Coordinates of C-alpha atoms in Angstrom, one line a residue:
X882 CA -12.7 18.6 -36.2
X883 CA -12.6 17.8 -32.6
X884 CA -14.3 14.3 -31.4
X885 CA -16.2 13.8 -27.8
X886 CA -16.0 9.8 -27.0
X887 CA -19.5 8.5 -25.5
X888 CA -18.9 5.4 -23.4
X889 CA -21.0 3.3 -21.6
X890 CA -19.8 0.1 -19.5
X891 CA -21.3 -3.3 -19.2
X892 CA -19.6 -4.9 -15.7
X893 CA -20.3 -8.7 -15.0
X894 CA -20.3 -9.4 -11.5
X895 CA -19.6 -12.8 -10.5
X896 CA -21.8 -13.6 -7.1
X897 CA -19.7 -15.5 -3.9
X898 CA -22.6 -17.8 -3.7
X899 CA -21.8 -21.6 -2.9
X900 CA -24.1 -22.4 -5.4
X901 CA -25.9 -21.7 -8.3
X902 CA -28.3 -19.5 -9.4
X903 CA -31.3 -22.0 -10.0
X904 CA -29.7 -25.4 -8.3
X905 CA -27.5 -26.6 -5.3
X906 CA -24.5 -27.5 -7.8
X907 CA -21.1 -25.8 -6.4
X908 CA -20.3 -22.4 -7.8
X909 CA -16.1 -23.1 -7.0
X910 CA -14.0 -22.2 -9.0
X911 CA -10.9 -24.8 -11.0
X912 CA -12.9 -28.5 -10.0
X913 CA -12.3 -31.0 -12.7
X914 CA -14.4 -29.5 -15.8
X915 CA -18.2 -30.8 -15.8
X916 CA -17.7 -31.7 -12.1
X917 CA -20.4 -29.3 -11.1
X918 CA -23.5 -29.7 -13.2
X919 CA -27.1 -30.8 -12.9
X920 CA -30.2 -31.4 -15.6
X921 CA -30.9 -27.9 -14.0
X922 CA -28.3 -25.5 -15.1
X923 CA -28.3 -27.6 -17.8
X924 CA -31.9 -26.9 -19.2
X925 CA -32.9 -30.9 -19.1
X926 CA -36.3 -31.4 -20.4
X927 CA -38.5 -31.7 -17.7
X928 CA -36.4 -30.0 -14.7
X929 CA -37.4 -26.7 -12.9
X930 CA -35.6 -23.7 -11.8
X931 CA -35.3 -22.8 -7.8
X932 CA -34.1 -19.1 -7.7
X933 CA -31.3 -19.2 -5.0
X934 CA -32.4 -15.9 -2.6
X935 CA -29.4 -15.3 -1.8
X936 CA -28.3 -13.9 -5.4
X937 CA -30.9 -11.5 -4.9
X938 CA -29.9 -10.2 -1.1
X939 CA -26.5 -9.7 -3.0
X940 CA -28.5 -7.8 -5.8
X941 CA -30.4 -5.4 -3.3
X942 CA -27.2 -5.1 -1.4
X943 CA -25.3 -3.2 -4.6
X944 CA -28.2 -1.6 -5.8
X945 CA -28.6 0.2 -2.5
X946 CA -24.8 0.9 -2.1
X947 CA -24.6 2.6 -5.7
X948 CA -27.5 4.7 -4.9
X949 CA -30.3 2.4 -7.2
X950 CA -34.1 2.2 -6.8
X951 CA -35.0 -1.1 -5.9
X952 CA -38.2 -2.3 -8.3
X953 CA -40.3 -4.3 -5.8
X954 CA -41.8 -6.6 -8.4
X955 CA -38.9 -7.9 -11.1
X956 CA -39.3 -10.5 -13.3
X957 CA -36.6 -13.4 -15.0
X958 CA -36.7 -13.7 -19.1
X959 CA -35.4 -16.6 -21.3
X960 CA -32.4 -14.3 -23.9
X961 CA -32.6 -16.7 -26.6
X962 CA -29.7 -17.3 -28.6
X963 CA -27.4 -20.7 -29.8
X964 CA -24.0 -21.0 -28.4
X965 CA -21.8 -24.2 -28.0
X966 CA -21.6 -23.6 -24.5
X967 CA -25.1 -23.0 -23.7
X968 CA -26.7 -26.7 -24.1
X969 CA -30.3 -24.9 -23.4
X970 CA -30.3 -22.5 -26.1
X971 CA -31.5 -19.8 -24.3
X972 CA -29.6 -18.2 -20.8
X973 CA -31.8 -16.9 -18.0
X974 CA -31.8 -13.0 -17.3
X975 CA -33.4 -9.8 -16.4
X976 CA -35.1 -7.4 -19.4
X977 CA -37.4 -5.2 -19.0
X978 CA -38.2 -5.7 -15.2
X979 CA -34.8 -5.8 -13.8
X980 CA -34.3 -5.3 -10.1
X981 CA -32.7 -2.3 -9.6
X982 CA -32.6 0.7 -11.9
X983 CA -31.6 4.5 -11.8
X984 CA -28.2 4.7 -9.4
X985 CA -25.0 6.6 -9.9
X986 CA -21.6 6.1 -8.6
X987 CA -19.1 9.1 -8.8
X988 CA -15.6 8.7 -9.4
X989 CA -12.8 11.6 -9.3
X990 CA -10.7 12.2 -12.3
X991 CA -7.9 15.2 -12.2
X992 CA -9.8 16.2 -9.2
X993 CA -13.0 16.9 -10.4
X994 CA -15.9 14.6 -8.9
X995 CA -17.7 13.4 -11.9
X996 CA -21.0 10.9 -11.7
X997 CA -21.5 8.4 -14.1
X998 CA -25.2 7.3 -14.0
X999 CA -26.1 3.3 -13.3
X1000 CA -29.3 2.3 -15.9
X1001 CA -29.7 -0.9 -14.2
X1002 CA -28.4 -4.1 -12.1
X1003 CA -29.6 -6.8 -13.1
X1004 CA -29.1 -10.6 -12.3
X1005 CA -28.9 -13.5 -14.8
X1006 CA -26.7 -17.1 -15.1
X1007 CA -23.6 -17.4 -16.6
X1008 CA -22.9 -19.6 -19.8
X1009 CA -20.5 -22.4 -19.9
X1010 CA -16.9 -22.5 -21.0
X1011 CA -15.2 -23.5 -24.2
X1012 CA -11.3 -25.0 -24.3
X1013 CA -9.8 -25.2 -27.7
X1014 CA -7.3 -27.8 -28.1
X1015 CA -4.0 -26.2 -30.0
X1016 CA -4.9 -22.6 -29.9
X1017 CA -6.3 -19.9 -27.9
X1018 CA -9.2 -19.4 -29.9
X1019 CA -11.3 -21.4 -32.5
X1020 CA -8.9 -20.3 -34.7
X1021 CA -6.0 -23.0 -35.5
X1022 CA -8.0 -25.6 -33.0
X1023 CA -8.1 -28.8 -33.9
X1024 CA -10.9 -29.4 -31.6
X1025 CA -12.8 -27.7 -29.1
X1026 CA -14.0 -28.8 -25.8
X1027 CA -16.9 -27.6 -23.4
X1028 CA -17.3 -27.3 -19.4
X1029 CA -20.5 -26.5 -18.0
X1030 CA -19.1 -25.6 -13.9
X1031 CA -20.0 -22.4 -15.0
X1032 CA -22.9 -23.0 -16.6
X1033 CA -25.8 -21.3 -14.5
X1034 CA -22.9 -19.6 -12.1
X1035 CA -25.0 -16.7 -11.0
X1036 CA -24.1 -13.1 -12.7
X1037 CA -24.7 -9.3 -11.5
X1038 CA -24.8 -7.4 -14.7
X1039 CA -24.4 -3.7 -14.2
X1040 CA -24.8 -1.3 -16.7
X1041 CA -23.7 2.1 -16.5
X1042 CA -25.2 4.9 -18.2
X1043 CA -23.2 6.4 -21.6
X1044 CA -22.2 9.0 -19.6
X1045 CA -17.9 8.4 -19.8
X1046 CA -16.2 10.7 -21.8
X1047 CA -12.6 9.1 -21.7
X1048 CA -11.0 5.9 -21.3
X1049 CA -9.0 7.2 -17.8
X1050 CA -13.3 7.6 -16.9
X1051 CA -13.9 4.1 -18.0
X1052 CA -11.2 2.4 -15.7
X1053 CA -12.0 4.4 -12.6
X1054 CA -15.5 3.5 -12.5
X1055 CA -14.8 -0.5 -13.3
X1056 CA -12.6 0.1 -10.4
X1057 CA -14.6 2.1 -7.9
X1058 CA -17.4 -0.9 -8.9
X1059 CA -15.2 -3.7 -8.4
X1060 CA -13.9 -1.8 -4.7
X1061 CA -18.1 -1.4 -3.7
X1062 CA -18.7 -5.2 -4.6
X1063 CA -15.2 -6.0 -2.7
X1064 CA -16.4 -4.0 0.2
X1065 CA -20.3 -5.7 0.2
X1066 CA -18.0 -9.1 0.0
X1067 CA -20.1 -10.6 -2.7
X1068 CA -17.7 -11.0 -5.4
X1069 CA -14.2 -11.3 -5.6
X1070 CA -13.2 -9.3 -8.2
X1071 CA -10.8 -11.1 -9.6
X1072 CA -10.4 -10.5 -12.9
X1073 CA -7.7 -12.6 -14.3
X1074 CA -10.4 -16.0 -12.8
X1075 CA -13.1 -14.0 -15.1
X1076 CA -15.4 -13.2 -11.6
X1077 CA -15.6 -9.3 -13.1
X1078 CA -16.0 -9.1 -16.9
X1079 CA -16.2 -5.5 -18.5
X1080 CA -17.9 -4.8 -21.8
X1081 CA -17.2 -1.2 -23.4
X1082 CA -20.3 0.4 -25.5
X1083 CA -17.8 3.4 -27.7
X1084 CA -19.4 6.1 -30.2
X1085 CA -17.8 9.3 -31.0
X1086 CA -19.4 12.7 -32.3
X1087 CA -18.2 16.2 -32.8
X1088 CA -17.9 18.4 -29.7
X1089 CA -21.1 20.3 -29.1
X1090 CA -23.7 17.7 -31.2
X1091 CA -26.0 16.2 -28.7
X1092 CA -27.0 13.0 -31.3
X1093 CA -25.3 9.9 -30.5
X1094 CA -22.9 8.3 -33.2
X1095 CA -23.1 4.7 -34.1
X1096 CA -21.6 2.7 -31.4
X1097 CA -19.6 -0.9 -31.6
X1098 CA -19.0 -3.0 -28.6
X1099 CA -15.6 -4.2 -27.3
X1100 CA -16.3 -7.6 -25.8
X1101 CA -14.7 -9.3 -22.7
X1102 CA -12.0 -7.1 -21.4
X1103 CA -10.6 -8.8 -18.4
X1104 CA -8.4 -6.2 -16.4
X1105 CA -8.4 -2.5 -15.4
X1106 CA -5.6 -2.3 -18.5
X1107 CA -7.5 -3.7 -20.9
X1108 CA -10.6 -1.6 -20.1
X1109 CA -8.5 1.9 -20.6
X1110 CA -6.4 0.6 -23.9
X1111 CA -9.1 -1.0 -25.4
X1112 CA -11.0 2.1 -25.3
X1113 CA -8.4 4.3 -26.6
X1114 CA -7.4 1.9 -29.1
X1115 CA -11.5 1.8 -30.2
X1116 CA -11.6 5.9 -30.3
X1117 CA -8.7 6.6 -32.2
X1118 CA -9.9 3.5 -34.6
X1119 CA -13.4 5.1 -34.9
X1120 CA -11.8 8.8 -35.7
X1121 CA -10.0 7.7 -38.1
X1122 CA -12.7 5.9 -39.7
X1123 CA -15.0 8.5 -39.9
X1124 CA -12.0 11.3 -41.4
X1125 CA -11.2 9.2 -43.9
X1126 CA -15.0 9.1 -45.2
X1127 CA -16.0 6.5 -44.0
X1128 CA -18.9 4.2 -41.9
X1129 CA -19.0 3.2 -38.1
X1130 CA -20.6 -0.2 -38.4
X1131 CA -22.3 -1.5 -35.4
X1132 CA -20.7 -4.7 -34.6
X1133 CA -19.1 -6.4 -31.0
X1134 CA -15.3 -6.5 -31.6
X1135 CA -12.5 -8.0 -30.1
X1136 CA -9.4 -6.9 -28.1
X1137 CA -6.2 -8.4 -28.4
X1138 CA -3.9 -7.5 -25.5
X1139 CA -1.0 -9.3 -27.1
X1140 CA -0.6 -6.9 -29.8
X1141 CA -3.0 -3.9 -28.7
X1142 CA -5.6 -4.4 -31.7
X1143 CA -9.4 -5.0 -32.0
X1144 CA -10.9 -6.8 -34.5
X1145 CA -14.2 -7.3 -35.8
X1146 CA -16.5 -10.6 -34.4
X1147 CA -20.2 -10.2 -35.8
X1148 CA -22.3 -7.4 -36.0
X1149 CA -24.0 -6.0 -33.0
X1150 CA -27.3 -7.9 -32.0
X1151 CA -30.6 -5.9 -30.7
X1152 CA -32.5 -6.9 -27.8
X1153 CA -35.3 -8.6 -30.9
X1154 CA -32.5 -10.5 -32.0
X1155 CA -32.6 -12.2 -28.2
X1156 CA -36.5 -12.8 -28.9
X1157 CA -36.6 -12.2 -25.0
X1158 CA -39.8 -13.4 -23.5
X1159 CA -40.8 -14.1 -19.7
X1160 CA -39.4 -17.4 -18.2
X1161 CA -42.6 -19.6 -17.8
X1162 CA -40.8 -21.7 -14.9
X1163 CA -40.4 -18.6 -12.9
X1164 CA -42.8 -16.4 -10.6
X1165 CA -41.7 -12.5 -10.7
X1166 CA -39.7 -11.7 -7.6
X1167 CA -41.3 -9.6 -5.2
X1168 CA -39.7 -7.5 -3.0
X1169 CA -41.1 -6.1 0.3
X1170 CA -39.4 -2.8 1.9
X1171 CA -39.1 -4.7 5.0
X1172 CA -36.9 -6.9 3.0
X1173 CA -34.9 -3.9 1.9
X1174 CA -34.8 -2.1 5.4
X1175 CA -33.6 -5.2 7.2
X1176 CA -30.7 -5.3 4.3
X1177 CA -29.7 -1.9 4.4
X1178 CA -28.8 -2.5 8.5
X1179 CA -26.4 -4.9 7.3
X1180 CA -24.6 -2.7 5.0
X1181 CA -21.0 -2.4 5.3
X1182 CA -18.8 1.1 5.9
X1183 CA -18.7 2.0 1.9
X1184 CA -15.1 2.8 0.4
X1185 CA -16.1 6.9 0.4
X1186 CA -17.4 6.7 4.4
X1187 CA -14.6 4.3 5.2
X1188 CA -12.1 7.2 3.5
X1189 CA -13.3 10.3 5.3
X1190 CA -13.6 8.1 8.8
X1191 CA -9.8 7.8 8.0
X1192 CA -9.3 11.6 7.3
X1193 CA -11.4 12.6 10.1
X1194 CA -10.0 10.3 12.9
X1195 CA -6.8 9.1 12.4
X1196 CA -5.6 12.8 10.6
X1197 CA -4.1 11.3 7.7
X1198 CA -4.4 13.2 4.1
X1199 CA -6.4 12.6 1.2
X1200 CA -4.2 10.7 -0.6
X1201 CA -3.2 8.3 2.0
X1202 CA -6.8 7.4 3.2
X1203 CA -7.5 6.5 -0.8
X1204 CA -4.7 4.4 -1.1
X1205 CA -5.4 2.6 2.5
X1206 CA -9.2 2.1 1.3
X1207 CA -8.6 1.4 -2.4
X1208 CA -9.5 -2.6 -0.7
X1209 CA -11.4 -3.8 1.8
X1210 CA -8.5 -6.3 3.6
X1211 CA -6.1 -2.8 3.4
X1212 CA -8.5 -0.7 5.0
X1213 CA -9.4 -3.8 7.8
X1214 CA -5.4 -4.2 8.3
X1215 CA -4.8 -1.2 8.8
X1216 CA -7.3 -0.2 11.4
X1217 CA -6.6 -3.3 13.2
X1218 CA -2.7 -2.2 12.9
X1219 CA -3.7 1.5 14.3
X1220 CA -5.5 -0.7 17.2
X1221 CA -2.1 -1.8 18.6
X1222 CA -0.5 1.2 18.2
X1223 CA -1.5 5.2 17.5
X1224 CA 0.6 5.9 14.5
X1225 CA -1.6 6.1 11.7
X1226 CA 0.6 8.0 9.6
X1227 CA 3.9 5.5 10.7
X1228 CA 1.1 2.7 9.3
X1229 CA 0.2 4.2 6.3
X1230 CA 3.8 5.0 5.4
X1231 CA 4.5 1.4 6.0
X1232 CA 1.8 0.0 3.9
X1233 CA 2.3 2.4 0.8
X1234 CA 6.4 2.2 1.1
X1235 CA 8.0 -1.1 1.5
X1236 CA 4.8 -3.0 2.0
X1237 CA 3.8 -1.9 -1.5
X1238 CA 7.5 -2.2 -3.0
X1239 CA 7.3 -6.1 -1.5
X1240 CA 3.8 -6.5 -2.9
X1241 CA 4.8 -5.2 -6.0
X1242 CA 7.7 -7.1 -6.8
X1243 CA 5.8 -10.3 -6.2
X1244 CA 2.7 -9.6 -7.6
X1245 CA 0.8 -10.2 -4.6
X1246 CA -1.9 -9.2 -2.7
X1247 CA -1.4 -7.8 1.3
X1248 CA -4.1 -10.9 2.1
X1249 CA -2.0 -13.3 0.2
X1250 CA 0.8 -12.9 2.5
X1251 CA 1.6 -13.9 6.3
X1252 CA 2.0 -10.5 7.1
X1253 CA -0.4 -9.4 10.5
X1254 CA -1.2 -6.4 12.3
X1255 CA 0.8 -7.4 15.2
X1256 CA 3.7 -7.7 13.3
X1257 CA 4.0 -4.6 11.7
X1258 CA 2.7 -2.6 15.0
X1259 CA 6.1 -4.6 16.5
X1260 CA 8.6 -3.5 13.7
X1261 CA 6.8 0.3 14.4
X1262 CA 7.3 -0.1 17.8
X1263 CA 11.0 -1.6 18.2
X1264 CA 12.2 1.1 15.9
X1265 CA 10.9 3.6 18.5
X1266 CA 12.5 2.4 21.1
X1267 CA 15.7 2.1 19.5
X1268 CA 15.9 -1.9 19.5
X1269 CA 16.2 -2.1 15.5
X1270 CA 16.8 0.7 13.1
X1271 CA 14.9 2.2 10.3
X1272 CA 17.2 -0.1 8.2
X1273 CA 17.2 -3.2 9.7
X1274 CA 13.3 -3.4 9.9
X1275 CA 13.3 -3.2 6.1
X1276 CA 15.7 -5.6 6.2
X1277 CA 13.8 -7.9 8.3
X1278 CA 10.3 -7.5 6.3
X1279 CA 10.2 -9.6 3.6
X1280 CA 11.2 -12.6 5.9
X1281 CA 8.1 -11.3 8.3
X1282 CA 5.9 -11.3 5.2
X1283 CA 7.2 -14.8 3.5
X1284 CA 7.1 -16.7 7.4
X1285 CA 4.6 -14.6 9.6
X1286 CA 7.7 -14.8 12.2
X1287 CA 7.4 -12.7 15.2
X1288 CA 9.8 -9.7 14.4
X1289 CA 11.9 -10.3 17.6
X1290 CA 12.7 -13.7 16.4
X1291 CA 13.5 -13.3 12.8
X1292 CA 16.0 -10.3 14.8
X1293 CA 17.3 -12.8 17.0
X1294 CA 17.8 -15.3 14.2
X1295 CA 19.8 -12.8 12.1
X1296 CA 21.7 -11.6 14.8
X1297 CA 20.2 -7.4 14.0
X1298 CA 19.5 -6.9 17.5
X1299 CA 20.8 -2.8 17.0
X1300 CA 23.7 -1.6 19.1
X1301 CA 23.1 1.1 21.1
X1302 CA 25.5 0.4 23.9
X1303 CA 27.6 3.9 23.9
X1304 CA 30.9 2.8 25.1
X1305 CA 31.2 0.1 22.3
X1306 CA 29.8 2.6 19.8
X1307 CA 32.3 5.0 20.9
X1308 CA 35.7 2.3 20.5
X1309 CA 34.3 1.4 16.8
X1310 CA 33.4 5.5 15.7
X1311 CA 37.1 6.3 17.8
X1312 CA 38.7 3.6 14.9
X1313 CA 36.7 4.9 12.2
X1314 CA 38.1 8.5 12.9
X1315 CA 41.9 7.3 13.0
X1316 CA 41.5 5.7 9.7
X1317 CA 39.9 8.5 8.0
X1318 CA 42.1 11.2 8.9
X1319 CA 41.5 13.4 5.6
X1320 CA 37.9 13.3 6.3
X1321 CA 37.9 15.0 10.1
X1322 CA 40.1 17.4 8.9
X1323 CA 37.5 18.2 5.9
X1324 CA 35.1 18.3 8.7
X1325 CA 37.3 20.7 10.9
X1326 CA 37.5 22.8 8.0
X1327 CA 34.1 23.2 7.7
X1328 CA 32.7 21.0 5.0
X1329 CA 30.5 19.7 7.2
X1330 CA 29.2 17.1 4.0
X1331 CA 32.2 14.8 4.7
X1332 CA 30.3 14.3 8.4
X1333 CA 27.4 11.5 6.3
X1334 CA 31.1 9.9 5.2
X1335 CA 31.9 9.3 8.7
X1336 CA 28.6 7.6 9.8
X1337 CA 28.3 5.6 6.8
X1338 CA 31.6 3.8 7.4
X1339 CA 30.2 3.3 11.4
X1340 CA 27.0 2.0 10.1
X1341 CA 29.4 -0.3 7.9
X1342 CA 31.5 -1.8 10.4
X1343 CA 28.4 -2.6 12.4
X1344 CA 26.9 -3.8 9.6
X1345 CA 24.2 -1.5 9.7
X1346 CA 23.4 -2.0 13.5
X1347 CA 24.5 0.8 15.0
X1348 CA 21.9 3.4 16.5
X1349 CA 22.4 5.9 13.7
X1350 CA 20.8 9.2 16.7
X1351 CA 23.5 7.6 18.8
X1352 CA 25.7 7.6 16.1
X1353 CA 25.6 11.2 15.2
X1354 CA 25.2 12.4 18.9
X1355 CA 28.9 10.4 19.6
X1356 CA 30.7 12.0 16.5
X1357 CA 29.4 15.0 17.3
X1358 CA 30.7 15.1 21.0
X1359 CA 34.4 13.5 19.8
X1360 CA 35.0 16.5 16.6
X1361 CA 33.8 19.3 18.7
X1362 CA 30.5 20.3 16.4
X1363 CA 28.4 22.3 18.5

């Protein structure tokens, strides 16, 4: 029998707010635990909520850049429920009146657009944290501790319609959310810090049958990796499962990344379970459309305007303007990069090619490093007028990324200043040729794949810093070749 995967996405948005959702306490993130609380995000008897407006700008700013009606009256409700690190008992979200519903986003996978629907945005507080002592989990502790910073750290949950078919589905739309709430620069995205959480909603049924199967919840998946693994993992799980004879049970389960397994927590709960009821400290939220209009103005560029602005003006391909908008700071550098100097496609090659490699290796971000657009507009530039070679700027890079040197120093410094002077270039290529007799006669008889031989030992006994064009121009003129 042949299976069809039906997968909806729960993302947890983490707001750049400098405080909380309900209280002035600081929202930053690795103070000294239970630095940052109040009787407020606390739920002290007797204290009252203040709903922080800003949280809900940052709301009607990603409901109108993923394409969401904006409900103009939306309400806050007390989700009741006991955990450790919840001291109130209850957390403080959105249900039935949550304040944007209906979007999409679309996301490309093997080339075909596909749109995955967006049910609704909602916003809500975040719980506190637990440390076990001795473990990573509860498990093998021998005591547990709570924080409460977090506690009441304000939350954008967005939850996507079921309509992902496959786990390669899954990850690009976590990542085309986190790149749109990059771009609006109200949450950082960083996943490892937990500022985006991603929940995975996973049913199968045969092909063709239009009724959903029972579904089970994946719980906490804290990078792009995770998401696509955990979702595999859950498919082939439930498949096999269901072959054998048996029952999907609707439960929330957890994914190990250590050893690539999920594991049953507790069965699912249903919204009754939450007893959800309106919070009695809080007005509804109204919502005028002159509060709207005047946010829309402030919109951003958007990652698919930014991308064909890219293709249209600087005449770079498809591919390249995705991977120079796939972040906001990439996309800023390198139009600020193209204003110093009209090579867009020389920029571009930079960035994906040793930029990337540098990035890679270190596991870094471009903003997380001294590089600036002056710099590499420099490096382009002194390789066009023959000052440095191709080789000696990559050379040179990593020091420029590590220092945020001026090129021409760090070139100065290291003594890479490339030779171009014609009568020296001609004495060194001149011994090159008397030492390698065997390989200009090769050459003379026409195996004309000895000639690289020759201007690889020039480049090595100027240590790379001869003018490679002057190079070949020189040996060319000394053996004859036309």
């Amino acid at each position: 029998m042949k299976w069809e995967a039906v997968i909806g996405l729960e993302i947890h948005a983490q707001l750049l707010t400098e405080s909380k959702l309900f209280c002035n306490c600081s929202t930053k993130f690795g103070s000294q635990p239970n630095s940052q609380v109040c009787p407020v995000c606390t739920g002290m008897p007797g204290v009252l909520p203040v709903l922080n407006k800003k949280v809900v700008e940052f709301a009607i700013k990603l409901g109108l850049a993923t394409n969401c009606q904006i409900t103009p009256v939306n309400e806050f409700a007390r989700k009741n429920y006991f955990y450790p690190d919840l001291p109130k008992g209850y957390q403080i979200s959105q249900f039935d009146k949550p304040i944007c519903i209906q979007g999409h986003i679309d996301v490309e996978v093997d080339n075909k657009k596909t749109r995955i629907g967006i049910t609704r945005i909602h916003m809500e507080e975040d719980a506190g944290k637990l440390v076990h002592q001795g473990s990573d989990n509860i498990k093998g502790a021998t005591h547990s501790l709570v924080d409460l910073n977090r506690s009441s750290v304000p939350l954008l949950e967005i939850v996507s319609e079921p309509d992902i078919r496959s786990a390669v589905e899954a990850r690009l739309y976590a990542e085309k959310v986190k790149q749109i709430l990059q771009y609006l620069e109200i949450c950082d995205g960083n996943m490892e810090e937990g500022s985006l959480r991603c929940d995975a909603n996973i049913s199968i049924r045969p092909v063709g049958q239009t009724i959903l199967g029972t579904k089970t919840e994946v719980k906490n998946l804290n990078s792009f990796k995770s998401i696509e693994k955990a979702i595999n993992l859950e498919i082939e799980r439930q498949i096999e499962v269901l072959e054998d004879g048996g029952k999907i049970i609707q439960e929330t389960r957890h994914y190990n990344e250590a050893t690539n397994s999920t594991k049953s927590l507790r069965s699912k709960e249903e919204a009754h379970d939450y007893r959800y009821f309106p919070d009695p400290d809080l007005v509804p939220v109204a919502i005028d459309d002159k509060w709207i209009e005047s946010i829309k103005k402030e919109l951003p560029e958007l990652p698919e305007q930014r991308k064909l602005k890219f293709i249209n003006n600087y005449q770079i391909n498809d591919y390249d303007a995705s991977i120079m908008t796939v972040e906001k700071y990439t996309a800023d550098f390198f139009e600020a990069v193209i204003k110093l100097l009209n090579k867009p496609k020389d920029i571009a090659n930079w960035i994906m090619g040793d930029i990337t490699a540098y990035l890679n290796n270190k596991q870094l971000l471009l903003k997380q490093t001294q590089l600036k657009p002056q710099a590499l507009a420099r490096i382009i530039e002194l390789i066009n007028n023959n000052t440095i070679s191709g080789k000696i700027a990559k050379e040179i890079l990593p020091a420029i990324m590590e220092t945020g040197k001026d090129p021409e120093i760090i070139i100065k410094e290291k003594g890479l200043v490339q030779l171009s002077d014609e009568t020296e270039l001609k004495k060194i290529i001149n011994s090159v040729i008397n030492e390698n007799a065997a390989a200009v006669a090769d050459i003379k008889a026409g195996k004309m794949q000895t000639f690289g031989f020759l201007v690889g030992q020039t480049m090595k006994k100027t240590s790379g810093k001869a003018n490679p064009q002057l190079v070949n121009k020189i040996l060319n003129d000394i053996l004859g070749i036309s």
